[in-house]
mmCIF file of C-alpha atoms and ligand atoms in Angstrom:
data_model
loop_
_atom_site.group_PDB
_atom_site.id
_atom_site.type_symbol
_atom_site.label_atom_id
_atom_site.label_comp_id
_atom_site.label_asym_id
_atom_site.label_seq_id
_atom_site.Cartn_x
_atom_site.Cartn_y
_atom_site.Cartn_z
ATOM 1 C CA MET A 230 -0.133 -0.155 0.060
ATOM 2 C CA GLY A 231 1.087 3.873 -0.511
ATOM 3 C CA GLU A 232 0.231 6.431 1.604
ATOM 4 C CA LYS A 233 -3.282 7.623 0.147
ATOM 5 C CA GLU A 234 -5.098 4.224 0.792
ATOM 6 C CA GLN A 235 -6.067 5.104 4.240
ATOM 7 C CA HIS A 236 -7.391 8.429 3.690
ATOM 8 C CA TYR A 237 -9.648 7.298 0.510
ATOM 9 C CA VAL A 238 -10.668 4.397 3.070
ATOM 10 C CA GLN A 239 -11.051 6.939 6.245
ATOM 11 C CA GLN A 240 -13.658 9.061 4.172
ATOM 12 C CA ALA A 241 -15.647 6.209 3.674
ATOM 13 C CA PHE A 242 -16.121 5.946 7.227
ATOM 14 C CA ASP A 243 -16.071 8.913 7.716
ATOM 15 C CA THR A 244 -18.957 9.777 5.457
ATOM 16 C CA ASN A 245 -20.844 6.363 5.901
ATOM 17 C CA TRP A 246 -20.161 5.652 2.820
ATOM 18 C CA VAL A 247 -19.653 1.454 3.419
ATOM 19 C CA ALA A 248 -22.154 0.653 0.875
ATOM 20 C CA PRO A 249 -21.552 -0.964 -3.115
ATOM 21 C CA LEU A 250 -21.818 2.538 -4.216
ATOM 22 C CA GLY A 251 -20.826 5.554 -3.430
ATOM 23 C CA PRO A 252 -18.056 8.724 -4.346
ATOM 24 C CA ASN A 253 -14.814 6.651 -3.727
ATOM 25 C CA VAL A 254 -16.414 4.203 -6.206
ATOM 26 C CA THR A 255 -17.615 7.382 -8.705
ATOM 27 C CA GLY A 256 -13.521 9.029 -7.950
ATOM 28 C CA PHE A 257 -12.453 5.038 -8.709
ATOM 29 C CA GLU A 258 -14.115 4.657 -12.262
ATOM 30 C CA ALA A 259 -12.921 8.751 -12.884
ATOM 31 C CA ASP A 260 -9.145 7.867 -11.928
ATOM 32 C CA ILE A 261 -9.136 4.862 -14.620
ATOM 33 C CA ALA A 262 -10.756 5.870 -17.202
ATOM 34 C CA GLU A 263 -8.992 9.159 -16.888
ATOM 35 C CA TYR A 264 -5.368 6.930 -16.737
ATOM 36 C CA LEU A 265 -6.442 4.249 -19.140
ATOM 37 C CA ASP A 266 -7.599 7.467 -21.871
ATOM 38 C CA ASN A 267 -8.165 6.378 -25.267
ATOM 39 C CA GLY A 268 -11.707 8.092 -24.963
ATOM 40 C CA VAL A 269 -12.707 5.039 -22.651
ATOM 41 C CA HIS A 270 -15.880 4.954 -19.586
ATOM 42 C CA ALA A 271 -15.336 1.913 -16.523
ATOM 43 C CA THR A 272 -18.073 0.796 -14.276
ATOM 44 C CA ALA A 273 -16.444 -0.781 -11.058
ATOM 45 C CA LEU A 274 -16.804 -4.590 -10.375
ATOM 46 C CA SER A 275 -16.283 -7.070 -7.836
ATOM 47 C CA SER A 276 -13.330 -9.197 -9.511
ATOM 48 C CA GLY A 277 -12.864 -9.412 -12.747
ATOM 49 C CA THR A 278 -14.039 -12.453 -13.468
ATOM 50 C CA ALA A 279 -16.740 -10.669 -12.968
ATOM 51 C CA ALA A 280 -16.336 -8.058 -14.815
ATOM 52 C CA LEU A 281 -15.319 -11.263 -17.829
ATOM 53 C CA HIS A 282 -19.048 -12.443 -17.092
ATOM 54 C CA MET A 283 -20.666 -9.209 -17.545
ATOM 55 C CA GLY A 284 -18.960 -8.547 -20.349
ATOM 56 C CA LEU A 285 -19.501 -12.173 -22.085
ATOM 57 C CA ILE A 286 -23.381 -10.954 -20.814
ATOM 58 C CA LEU A 287 -22.477 -7.657 -23.102
ATOM 59 C CA LEU A 288 -21.751 -8.757 -25.954
ATOM 60 C CA GLY A 289 -24.656 -11.419 -26.333
ATOM 61 C CA VAL A 290 -23.117 -14.903 -25.945
ATOM 62 C CA GLY A 291 -25.427 -17.503 -24.602
ATOM 63 C CA PRO A 292 -25.991 -21.571 -24.646
ATOM 64 C CA GLY A 293 -25.137 -22.916 -27.711
ATOM 65 C CA ASP A 294 -22.471 -20.229 -29.028
ATOM 66 C CA GLU A 295 -19.170 -20.402 -28.865
ATOM 67 C CA VAL A 296 -16.145 -18.246 -27.756
ATOM 68 C CA LEU A 297 -12.743 -17.883 -28.490
ATOM 69 C CA CYS A 298 -10.328 -18.065 -25.989
ATOM 70 C CA GLN A 299 -6.891 -17.453 -25.299
ATOM 71 C CA SER A 300 -5.873 -21.079 -24.021
ATOM 72 C CA PHE A 301 -2.583 -20.085 -22.187
ATOM 73 C CA THR A 302 -4.014 -17.642 -19.537
ATOM 74 C CA PHE A 303 -5.268 -17.986 -16.128
ATOM 75 C CA SER A 304 -9.125 -20.469 -15.722
ATOM 76 C CA ALA A 305 -10.978 -17.036 -14.976
ATOM 77 C CA SER A 306 -10.428 -15.823 -18.468
ATOM 78 C CA ALA A 307 -12.747 -18.801 -19.570
ATOM 79 C CA ASN A 308 -14.629 -20.179 -16.783
ATOM 80 C CA PRO A 309 -17.479 -17.156 -17.269
ATOM 81 C CA ILE A 310 -17.952 -18.806 -20.680
ATOM 82 C CA ALA A 311 -19.231 -22.038 -18.845
ATOM 83 C CA TYR A 312 -21.085 -20.100 -16.632
ATOM 84 C CA LEU A 313 -23.589 -18.466 -19.575
ATOM 85 C CA GLY A 314 -23.930 -22.648 -21.207
ATOM 86 C CA ALA A 315 -21.224 -21.345 -23.637
ATOM 87 C CA ARG A 316 -18.811 -23.401 -25.007
ATOM 88 C CA PRO A 317 -14.939 -22.533 -25.617
ATOM 89 C CA VAL A 318 -12.945 -23.156 -28.058
ATOM 90 C CA PHE A 319 -9.262 -22.878 -26.760
ATOM 91 C CA ILE A 320 -6.403 -20.958 -29.191
ATOM 92 C CA ASP A 321 -2.189 -21.667 -28.688
ATOM 93 C CA SER A 322 0.243 -19.051 -28.863
ATOM 94 C CA GLU A 323 2.334 -17.155 -31.226
ATOM 95 C CA LYS A 324 5.862 -17.036 -29.704
ATOM 96 C CA ASP A 325 7.045 -13.278 -29.891
ATOM 97 C CA THR A 326 4.348 -12.316 -26.719
ATOM 98 C CA TRP A 327 3.098 -16.154 -25.463
ATOM 99 C CA ASN A 328 -0.444 -14.690 -25.832
ATOM 100 C CA ILE A 329 -3.368 -15.806 -28.531
ATOM 101 C CA SER A 330 -2.183 -17.048 -32.459
ATOM 102 C CA PRO A 331 -3.578 -14.908 -35.215
ATOM 103 C CA ASP A 332 -3.150 -17.434 -37.158
ATOM 104 C CA LEU A 333 -4.885 -20.177 -35.273
ATOM 105 C CA LEU A 334 -7.837 -17.681 -34.396
ATOM 106 C CA GLU A 335 -8.393 -17.093 -37.999
ATOM 107 C CA GLU A 336 -8.487 -21.121 -38.221
ATOM 108 C CA ALA A 337 -10.524 -21.330 -35.874
ATOM 109 C CA ILE A 338 -13.066 -18.569 -37.227
ATOM 110 C CA LEU A 339 -12.792 -20.354 -40.105
ATOM 111 C CA ALA A 340 -13.831 -23.317 -38.890
ATOM 112 C CA GLY A 341 -16.559 -22.324 -36.951
ATOM 113 C CA ILE A 342 -18.272 -20.131 -39.636
ATOM 114 C CA ARG A 343 -17.959 -23.592 -42.119
ATOM 115 C CA LYS A 344 -19.982 -25.451 -39.797
ATOM 116 C CA GLY A 345 -22.919 -22.626 -39.144
ATOM 117 C CA ASN A 346 -21.664 -21.596 -35.795
ATOM 118 C CA LYS A 347 -19.737 -18.214 -35.897
ATOM 119 C CA PRO A 348 -17.721 -17.779 -32.878
ATOM 120 C CA LYS A 349 -19.881 -14.892 -30.685
ATOM 121 C CA ALA A 350 -15.947 -13.060 -29.403
ATOM 122 C CA ILE A 351 -12.216 -13.401 -29.255
ATOM 123 C CA ILE A 352 -10.838 -13.111 -25.275
ATOM 124 C CA ALA A 353 -7.592 -12.270 -25.796
ATOM 125 C CA VAL A 354 -5.003 -11.648 -23.173
ATOM 126 C CA HIS A 355 -1.897 -9.764 -22.240
ATOM 127 C CA LEU A 356 -0.069 -12.593 -20.502
ATOM 128 C CA TYR A 357 2.147 -11.595 -17.716
ATOM 129 C CA GLY A 358 1.476 -8.259 -18.644
ATOM 130 C CA MET A 359 3.223 -8.521 -22.179
ATOM 131 C CA PRO A 360 0.530 -6.885 -24.839
ATOM 132 C CA TYR A 361 -1.353 -9.369 -27.287
ATOM 133 C CA LYS A 362 -0.542 -8.151 -31.134
ATOM 134 C CA VAL A 363 -3.114 -6.061 -31.054
ATOM 135 C CA LYS A 364 -3.250 -4.681 -34.902
ATOM 136 C CA GLU A 365 -3.334 -8.663 -35.664
ATOM 137 C CA ILE A 366 -6.550 -9.137 -33.261
ATOM 138 C CA GLN A 367 -8.096 -6.322 -34.479
ATOM 139 C CA ARG A 368 -8.194 -6.550 -38.018
ATOM 140 C CA LEU A 369 -9.428 -9.956 -37.550
ATOM 141 C CA SER A 370 -12.327 -9.078 -35.358
ATOM 142 C CA GLU A 371 -12.801 -6.658 -37.797
ATOM 143 C CA GLN A 372 -12.685 -8.854 -40.731
ATOM 144 C CA TYR A 373 -15.341 -11.486 -39.440
ATOM 145 C CA ASP A 374 -17.381 -8.728 -37.662
ATOM 146 C CA ILE A 375 -16.728 -10.726 -34.241
ATOM 147 C CA PRO A 376 -15.855 -8.640 -30.828
ATOM 148 C CA VAL A 377 -12.486 -9.093 -28.405
ATOM 149 C CA LEU A 378 -13.097 -8.893 -25.009
ATOM 150 C CA GLU A 379 -9.546 -7.687 -23.572
ATOM 151 C CA ASP A 380 -8.458 -9.486 -20.546
ATOM 152 C CA SER A 381 -6.259 -6.812 -19.263
ATOM 153 C CA ALA A 382 -6.214 -8.410 -15.722
ATOM 154 C CA GLU A 383 -2.475 -8.117 -15.588
ATOM 155 C CA ALA A 384 -1.665 -5.836 -17.938
ATOM 156 C CA LEU A 385 -1.827 -2.229 -16.317
ATOM 157 C CA GLY A 386 0.328 -0.001 -16.815
ATOM 158 C CA SER A 387 1.331 -1.881 -20.394
ATOM 159 C CA THR A 388 1.075 0.090 -23.649
ATOM 160 C CA TYR A 389 1.194 -0.617 -27.175
ATOM 161 C CA HIS A 390 2.350 1.961 -29.849
ATOM 162 C CA GLY A 391 2.332 4.064 -26.795
ATOM 163 C CA VAL A 392 -1.717 3.451 -25.615
ATOM 164 C CA LYS A 393 -3.039 1.881 -22.699
ATOM 165 C CA CYS A 394 -3.418 -1.915 -22.108
ATOM 166 C CA GLY A 395 -7.101 -1.810 -21.418
ATOM 167 C CA SER A 396 -8.452 0.273 -23.360
ATOM 168 C CA PHE A 397 -8.267 -1.748 -27.432
ATOM 169 C CA GLY A 398 -11.234 -4.263 -27.147
ATOM 170 C CA ASP A 399 -15.141 -4.066 -27.501
ATOM 171 C CA ILE A 400 -15.258 -4.008 -24.230
ATOM 172 C CA ALA A 401 -12.116 -4.734 -22.000
ATOM 173 C CA ILE A 402 -11.421 -5.855 -18.264
ATOM 174 C CA LEU A 403 -9.444 -4.928 -15.687
ATOM 175 C CA SER A 404 -8.588 -7.048 -12.230
ATOM 176 C CA PHE A 405 -7.581 -5.426 -8.651
ATOM 177 C CA ASN A 406 -7.211 -8.684 -6.822
ATOM 178 C CA GLY A 407 -4.325 -9.298 -3.860
ATOM 179 C CA ASN A 408 -2.121 -10.554 -6.704
ATOM 180 C CA LYS A 409 -1.843 -8.253 -9.203
ATOM 181 C CA ILE A 410 0.069 -4.802 -9.795
ATOM 182 C CA ILE A 411 -2.749 -2.358 -7.835
ATOM 183 C CA THR A 412 -4.783 -3.933 -5.619
ATOM 184 C CA THR A 413 -8.116 -3.617 -3.563
ATOM 185 C CA SER A 414 -7.952 -7.013 -1.981
ATOM 186 C CA GLY A 415 -10.465 -8.253 -4.474
ATOM 187 C CA GLY A 416 -11.819 -5.732 -7.583
ATOM 188 C CA GLY A 417 -12.256 -5.289 -10.764
ATOM 189 C CA ALA A 418 -13.379 -3.195 -13.465
ATOM 190 C CA LEU A 419 -14.838 -3.636 -16.724
ATOM 191 C CA VAL A 420 -13.878 -0.476 -19.318
ATOM 192 C CA SER A 421 -15.010 0.136 -23.011
ATOM 193 C CA LYS A 422 -15.240 3.048 -25.587
ATOM 194 C CA ASN A 423 -18.717 2.530 -25.890
ATOM 195 C CA ARG A 424 -20.784 3.896 -23.083
ATOM 196 C CA SER A 425 -23.473 2.003 -23.571
ATOM 197 C CA PHE A 426 -21.492 -1.187 -22.519
ATOM 198 C CA THR A 427 -20.362 0.818 -18.962
ATOM 199 C CA GLU A 428 -23.699 1.882 -18.356
ATOM 200 C CA GLU A 429 -25.292 -1.595 -18.655
ATOM 201 C CA ALA A 430 -23.027 -3.605 -16.983
ATOM 202 C CA LEU A 431 -23.935 -0.873 -13.934
ATOM 203 C CA PHE A 432 -27.189 -1.991 -14.048
ATOM 204 C CA LEU A 433 -26.716 -5.330 -14.464
ATOM 205 C CA ALA A 434 -24.175 -5.429 -12.087
ATOM 206 C CA THR A 435 -26.664 -3.893 -9.637
ATOM 207 C CA GLN A 436 -29.530 -6.560 -9.482
ATOM 208 C CA ALA A 437 -30.631 -5.223 -12.946
ATOM 209 C CA ARG A 438 -33.027 -2.723 -11.073
ATOM 210 C CA GLU A 439 -35.273 -0.607 -13.036
ATOM 211 C CA ASN A 440 -36.012 2.795 -12.254
ATOM 212 C CA GLU A 441 -38.738 2.389 -10.583
ATOM 213 C CA ILE A 442 -39.938 3.298 -6.880
ATOM 214 C CA HIS A 443 -40.592 -0.036 -6.408
ATOM 215 C CA TYR A 444 -38.565 -2.954 -6.994
ATOM 216 C CA GLN A 445 -39.148 -3.660 -10.664
ATOM 217 C CA HIS A 446 -36.934 -6.059 -12.740
ATOM 218 C CA GLU A 447 -37.319 -7.323 -15.967
ATOM 219 C CA LYS A 448 -34.111 -8.796 -16.788
ATOM 220 C CA ILE A 449 -31.820 -11.605 -14.751
ATOM 221 C CA GLY A 450 -29.132 -9.043 -12.667
ATOM 222 C CA TYR A 451 -26.203 -9.975 -10.404
ATOM 223 C CA ASN A 452 -24.800 -8.636 -7.218
ATOM 224 C CA TYR A 453 -21.224 -7.565 -8.952
ATOM 225 C CA ARG A 454 -20.756 -4.110 -7.654
ATOM 226 C CA MET A 455 -17.662 -2.787 -6.259
ATOM 227 C CA SER A 456 -17.351 -1.523 -2.396
ATOM 228 C CA ASN A 457 -17.094 1.718 -1.701
ATOM 229 C CA VAL A 458 -14.415 0.879 0.954
ATOM 230 C CA LEU A 459 -12.798 -1.049 -1.508
ATOM 231 C CA ALA A 460 -12.899 1.548 -4.296
ATOM 232 C CA GLY A 461 -11.243 3.893 -1.871
ATOM 233 C CA ILE A 462 -8.136 1.603 -1.826
ATOM 234 C CA GLY A 463 -8.350 1.227 -5.753
ATOM 235 C CA ARG A 464 -8.256 5.587 -5.495
ATOM 236 C CA GLY A 465 -5.357 6.021 -3.233
ATOM 237 C CA GLN A 466 -2.938 2.599 -5.326
ATOM 238 C CA MET A 467 -3.584 4.462 -8.478
ATOM 239 C CA SER A 468 -1.363 7.333 -7.548
ATOM 240 C CA VAL A 469 1.039 4.413 -7.197
ATOM 241 C CA LEU A 470 0.326 2.435 -10.219
ATOM 242 C CA GLU A 471 3.375 3.991 -12.042
ATOM 243 C CA ASP A 472 6.300 3.728 -9.155
ATOM 244 C CA ARG A 473 5.296 -0.221 -9.765
ATOM 245 C CA VAL A 474 5.462 -0.996 -13.252
ATOM 246 C CA LYS A 475 9.064 1.252 -12.288
ATOM 247 C CA ALA A 476 9.673 -1.588 -9.761
ATOM 248 C CA ARG A 477 8.789 -4.430 -11.713
ATOM 249 C CA ARG A 478 10.479 -3.335 -15.361
ATOM 250 C CA ASN A 479 13.665 -2.409 -13.200
ATOM 251 C CA ASN A 480 13.073 -6.437 -11.058
ATOM 252 C CA HIS A 481 13.263 -7.349 -14.772
ATOM 253 C CA GLU A 482 15.885 -5.515 -15.976
ATOM 254 C CA PHE A 483 17.748 -7.325 -12.523
ATOM 255 C CA TYR A 484 17.280 -10.467 -13.800
ATOM 256 C CA TYR A 485 17.917 -9.865 -17.592
ATOM 257 C CA LYS A 486 20.927 -7.941 -17.012
ATOM 258 C CA GLU A 487 22.280 -10.961 -14.662
ATOM 259 C CA LEU A 488 21.031 -14.582 -16.666
ATOM 260 C CA ALA A 489 20.085 -13.502 -20.280
ATOM 261 C CA SER A 490 23.992 -14.511 -21.451
ATOM 262 C CA ASN A 491 23.151 -17.849 -20.358
ATOM 263 C CA PRO A 492 22.502 -20.030 -23.551
ATOM 264 C CA GLU A 493 20.086 -22.370 -20.692
ATOM 265 C CA ILE A 494 17.208 -19.351 -20.324
ATOM 266 C CA SER A 495 15.646 -17.262 -22.396
ATOM 267 C CA PHE A 496 13.148 -14.049 -21.627
ATOM 268 C CA LEU A 497 9.909 -12.746 -23.087
ATOM 269 C CA THR A 498 11.792 -9.324 -25.301
ATOM 270 C CA GLU A 499 9.359 -6.393 -25.560
ATOM 271 C CA SER A 500 9.413 -6.042 -29.893
ATOM 272 C CA HIS A 501 8.913 -2.378 -31.356
ATOM 273 C CA GLY A 502 6.030 -0.742 -29.453
ATOM 274 C CA TYR A 503 5.341 -3.405 -26.946
ATOM 275 C CA PHE A 504 5.828 -2.179 -23.533
ATOM 276 C CA SER A 505 4.834 -4.504 -20.797
ATOM 277 C CA ASN A 506 4.454 -3.546 -17.154
ATOM 278 C CA ARG A 507 6.559 -6.684 -16.343
ATOM 279 C CA TRP A 508 3.515 -7.902 -14.177
ATOM 280 C CA LEU A 509 6.066 -11.191 -13.106
ATOM 281 C CA THR A 510 9.432 -11.540 -14.795
ATOM 282 C CA CYS A 511 9.433 -14.982 -16.414
ATOM 283 C CA ILE A 512 12.215 -17.089 -18.173
ATOM 284 C CA GLN A 513 12.502 -20.126 -20.282
ATOM 285 C CA THR A 514 14.799 -22.627 -19.656
ATOM 286 C CA SER A 515 16.900 -25.236 -21.951
ATOM 287 C CA SER A 516 14.559 -28.415 -20.467
ATOM 288 C CA TYR A 517 11.988 -29.541 -18.413
ATOM 289 C CA GLU A 518 14.861 -30.735 -16.316
ATOM 290 C CA MET A 519 16.571 -27.733 -15.985
ATOM 291 C CA ARG A 520 12.902 -25.766 -14.455
ATOM 292 C CA GLU A 521 12.543 -28.062 -12.239
ATOM 293 C CA ASN A 522 16.158 -27.935 -11.096
ATOM 294 C CA ILE A 523 16.423 -24.124 -11.136
ATOM 295 C CA ARG A 524 12.689 -24.170 -8.883
ATOM 296 C CA LEU A 525 13.716 -26.699 -6.560
ATOM 297 C CA ALA A 526 17.081 -25.052 -6.187
ATOM 298 C CA LEU A 527 15.259 -21.909 -5.005
ATOM 299 C CA LEU A 528 12.447 -24.010 -2.970
ATOM 300 C CA GLU A 529 15.087 -25.075 -1.269
ATOM 301 C CA GLN A 530 16.573 -21.494 -0.414
ATOM 302 C CA ASN A 531 12.821 -20.690 1.152
ATOM 303 C CA ILE A 532 12.315 -18.973 -3.083
ATOM 304 C CA GLU A 533 9.160 -19.210 -4.464
ATOM 305 C CA SER A 534 8.881 -19.784 -8.205
ATOM 306 C CA ARG A 535 6.204 -21.470 -9.918
ATOM 307 C CA PRO A 536 6.167 -22.846 -13.571
ATOM 308 C CA LEU A 537 4.030 -20.626 -15.830
ATOM 309 C CA TRP A 538 0.355 -20.968 -16.408
ATOM 310 C CA LYS A 539 -0.779 -23.838 -17.825
ATOM 311 C CA PRO A 540 -2.695 -23.865 -20.794
ATOM 312 C CA MET A 541 -6.796 -24.372 -20.821
ATOM 313 C CA HIS A 542 -6.796 -26.787 -22.752
ATOM 314 C CA LEU A 543 -4.431 -29.347 -20.659
ATOM 315 C CA GLN A 544 -6.922 -29.128 -17.670
ATOM 316 C CA PRO A 545 -9.067 -31.870 -16.850
ATOM 317 C CA VAL A 546 -11.897 -29.501 -16.535
ATOM 318 C CA PHE A 547 -12.300 -28.184 -19.893
ATOM 319 C CA LYS A 548 -10.454 -31.128 -21.362
ATOM 320 C CA ASN A 549 -13.787 -31.775 -23.990
ATOM 321 C CA GLU A 550 -13.806 -28.713 -25.624
ATOM 322 C CA ILE A 551 -12.175 -27.984 -29.606
ATOM 323 C CA SER A 552 -8.495 -26.136 -29.287
ATOM 324 C CA PHE A 553 -6.392 -25.323 -31.882
ATOM 325 C CA ILE A 554 -3.000 -26.315 -30.316
ATOM 326 C CA ASP A 555 0.381 -25.965 -32.617
ATOM 327 C CA GLY A 556 2.714 -26.840 -28.927
ATOM 328 C CA VAL A 557 3.912 -22.894 -28.039
ATOM 329 C CA SER A 558 1.800 -23.052 -24.888
ATOM 330 C CA ASN A 559 2.844 -26.595 -23.971
ATOM 331 C CA ASP A 560 6.184 -25.505 -24.420
ATOM 332 C CA LEU A 561 5.827 -23.143 -22.146
ATOM 333 C CA PHE A 562 4.481 -24.662 -19.560
ATOM 334 C CA ASP A 563 6.899 -27.207 -19.492
ATOM 335 C CA ARG A 564 10.336 -24.686 -19.277
ATOM 336 C CA GLY A 565 8.697 -21.801 -17.776
ATOM 337 C CA LEU A 566 8.932 -20.471 -14.537
ATOM 338 C CA CYS A 567 7.839 -17.306 -12.606
ATOM 339 C CA LEU A 568 10.450 -15.522 -10.605
ATOM 340 C CA PRO A 569 9.689 -13.626 -7.845
ATOM 341 C CA SER A 570 8.289 -10.544 -8.972
ATOM 342 C CA GLY A 571 6.895 -8.633 -6.257
ATOM 343 C CA SER A 572 6.788 -4.643 -6.164
ATOM 344 C CA ASN A 573 8.670 -4.366 -2.940
ATOM 345 C CA LEU A 574 11.359 -6.837 -3.648
ATOM 346 C CA GLU A 575 14.755 -5.378 -2.294
ATOM 347 C CA MET A 576 18.038 -5.687 -4.688
ATOM 348 C CA GLU A 577 19.800 -8.158 -2.152
ATOM 349 C CA ASP A 578 16.916 -10.070 -2.658
ATOM 350 C CA LEU A 579 16.784 -9.998 -6.323
ATOM 351 C CA GLU A 580 21.319 -10.545 -5.694
ATOM 352 C CA ARG A 581 20.205 -13.689 -3.501
ATOM 353 C CA ILE A 582 17.754 -14.845 -6.157
ATOM 354 C CA ALA A 583 20.013 -14.889 -8.892
ATOM 355 C CA PHE A 584 22.786 -16.217 -7.104
ATOM 356 C CA VAL A 585 21.058 -19.600 -6.652
ATOM 357 C CA ILE A 586 19.462 -19.570 -10.031
ATOM 358 C CA LYS A 587 23.521 -19.268 -11.476
ATOM 359 C CA LYS A 588 24.602 -22.287 -9.109
ATOM 360 C CA CYS A 589 22.147 -24.217 -11.239
ATOM 361 C CA LEU A 590 24.072 -23.344 -14.732
ATOM 362 C CA ILE A 591 26.860 -23.952 -14.042
HETATM 363 C C1 PLP B 247 -6.196 -12.687 -12.269
HETATM 364 C C2 PLP B 247 -6.722 -12.187 -13.666
HETATM 365 C C3 PLP B 247 -8.085 -12.679 -13.807
HETATM 366 C C4 PLP B 247 -9.378 -12.845 -13.037
HETATM 367 O O1 PLP B 247 -9.627 -11.950 -12.141
HETATM 368 P P1 PLP B 247 -10.463 -12.055 -10.380
HETATM 369 O O2 PLP B 247 -10.158 -10.338 -9.868
HETATM 370 O O3 PLP B 247 -9.165 -12.279 -9.958
HETATM 371 O O4 PLP B 247 -11.368 -11.583 -10.437
HETATM 372 C C5 PLP B 247 -8.809 -13.138 -15.650
HETATM 373 N N1 PLP B 247 -7.937 -13.298 -15.973
HETATM 374 C C6 PLP B 247 -6.621 -13.297 -15.628
HETATM 375 C C7 PLP B 247 -5.592 -12.715 -16.801
HETATM 376 C C8 PLP B 247 -5.895 -12.875 -14.663
HETATM 377 O O5 PLP B 247 -4.515 -12.603 -14.359
#
């Protein structure tokens, strides 16, 4: 936490706005929209997962529909498809950004069209903060007239050709869960240039209560709004976001400087125009065995590291779903490792971690 969060939380208590609405919620939404720029509006919600669920509803996804979804991601990107009785179609990653492959995406779109079930939406993810191939994905979205739901949960502070991640999709989502670059402990937001989407999200997320004196309901509603107390934390956190991005990028730079020259290890690099918040620093090792050597050596020193996200097409819960896979994310899962990446790591910590890793490489 920074210095301002308690001020806003105290304000919520002092004014008795302890409710899922109030000045902090409105202020936080304005802060998010101002930060992302590019003409977007924001609706603060209880989680990123809730925002994805709302987003799919707003894009008209329902039972029997197919939704194209990046396979290499956290399960929360895909679960809301199942909430709606729709089916995910998982798409593998390309090697430049580790995100959804435009080639496989087009194959999947054409396959859907051929069987008479044109996919309803594309869920693209800026995984670990690295922007996906925005231009290529947008081109396919326009060419085939399929909207993009941009999962920017891990990419607040990242940019693509100078434009902020979270402002590209027909609808985008953010997460303020405890593990993200800034947090409200739990929370999320739905973002769009199209104000009718953010307004409808607000309506649906507050139990779809119609504008009447009595409680009138014409649609199924949800209780997905963000608390005014937590939005206070969010307002304070927005003021330290740029510092957090710097800290995370410094972590990455340190690891890169220490480890990149070793042929056993490679990093995900930023192509021209790509700027990652480096939410997590990830490495790819030469083999599964090397990955495990490093992970276990770190663990022995009480240092936690983790394999990369296990792709959705490999998850038992999604084993019956269609997927378009060419091996990129399987390989990332086998050989990839997330290194300690907290914004509060000290130089001493980083040096200790790099020392342990280097010992595995000799
Ligand atoms: C964290 C995360 C989410 C879900 O956000 P919550 O706020 O935890 O519900 C969705 N997608 C990705 C890629 C995430 O990392």
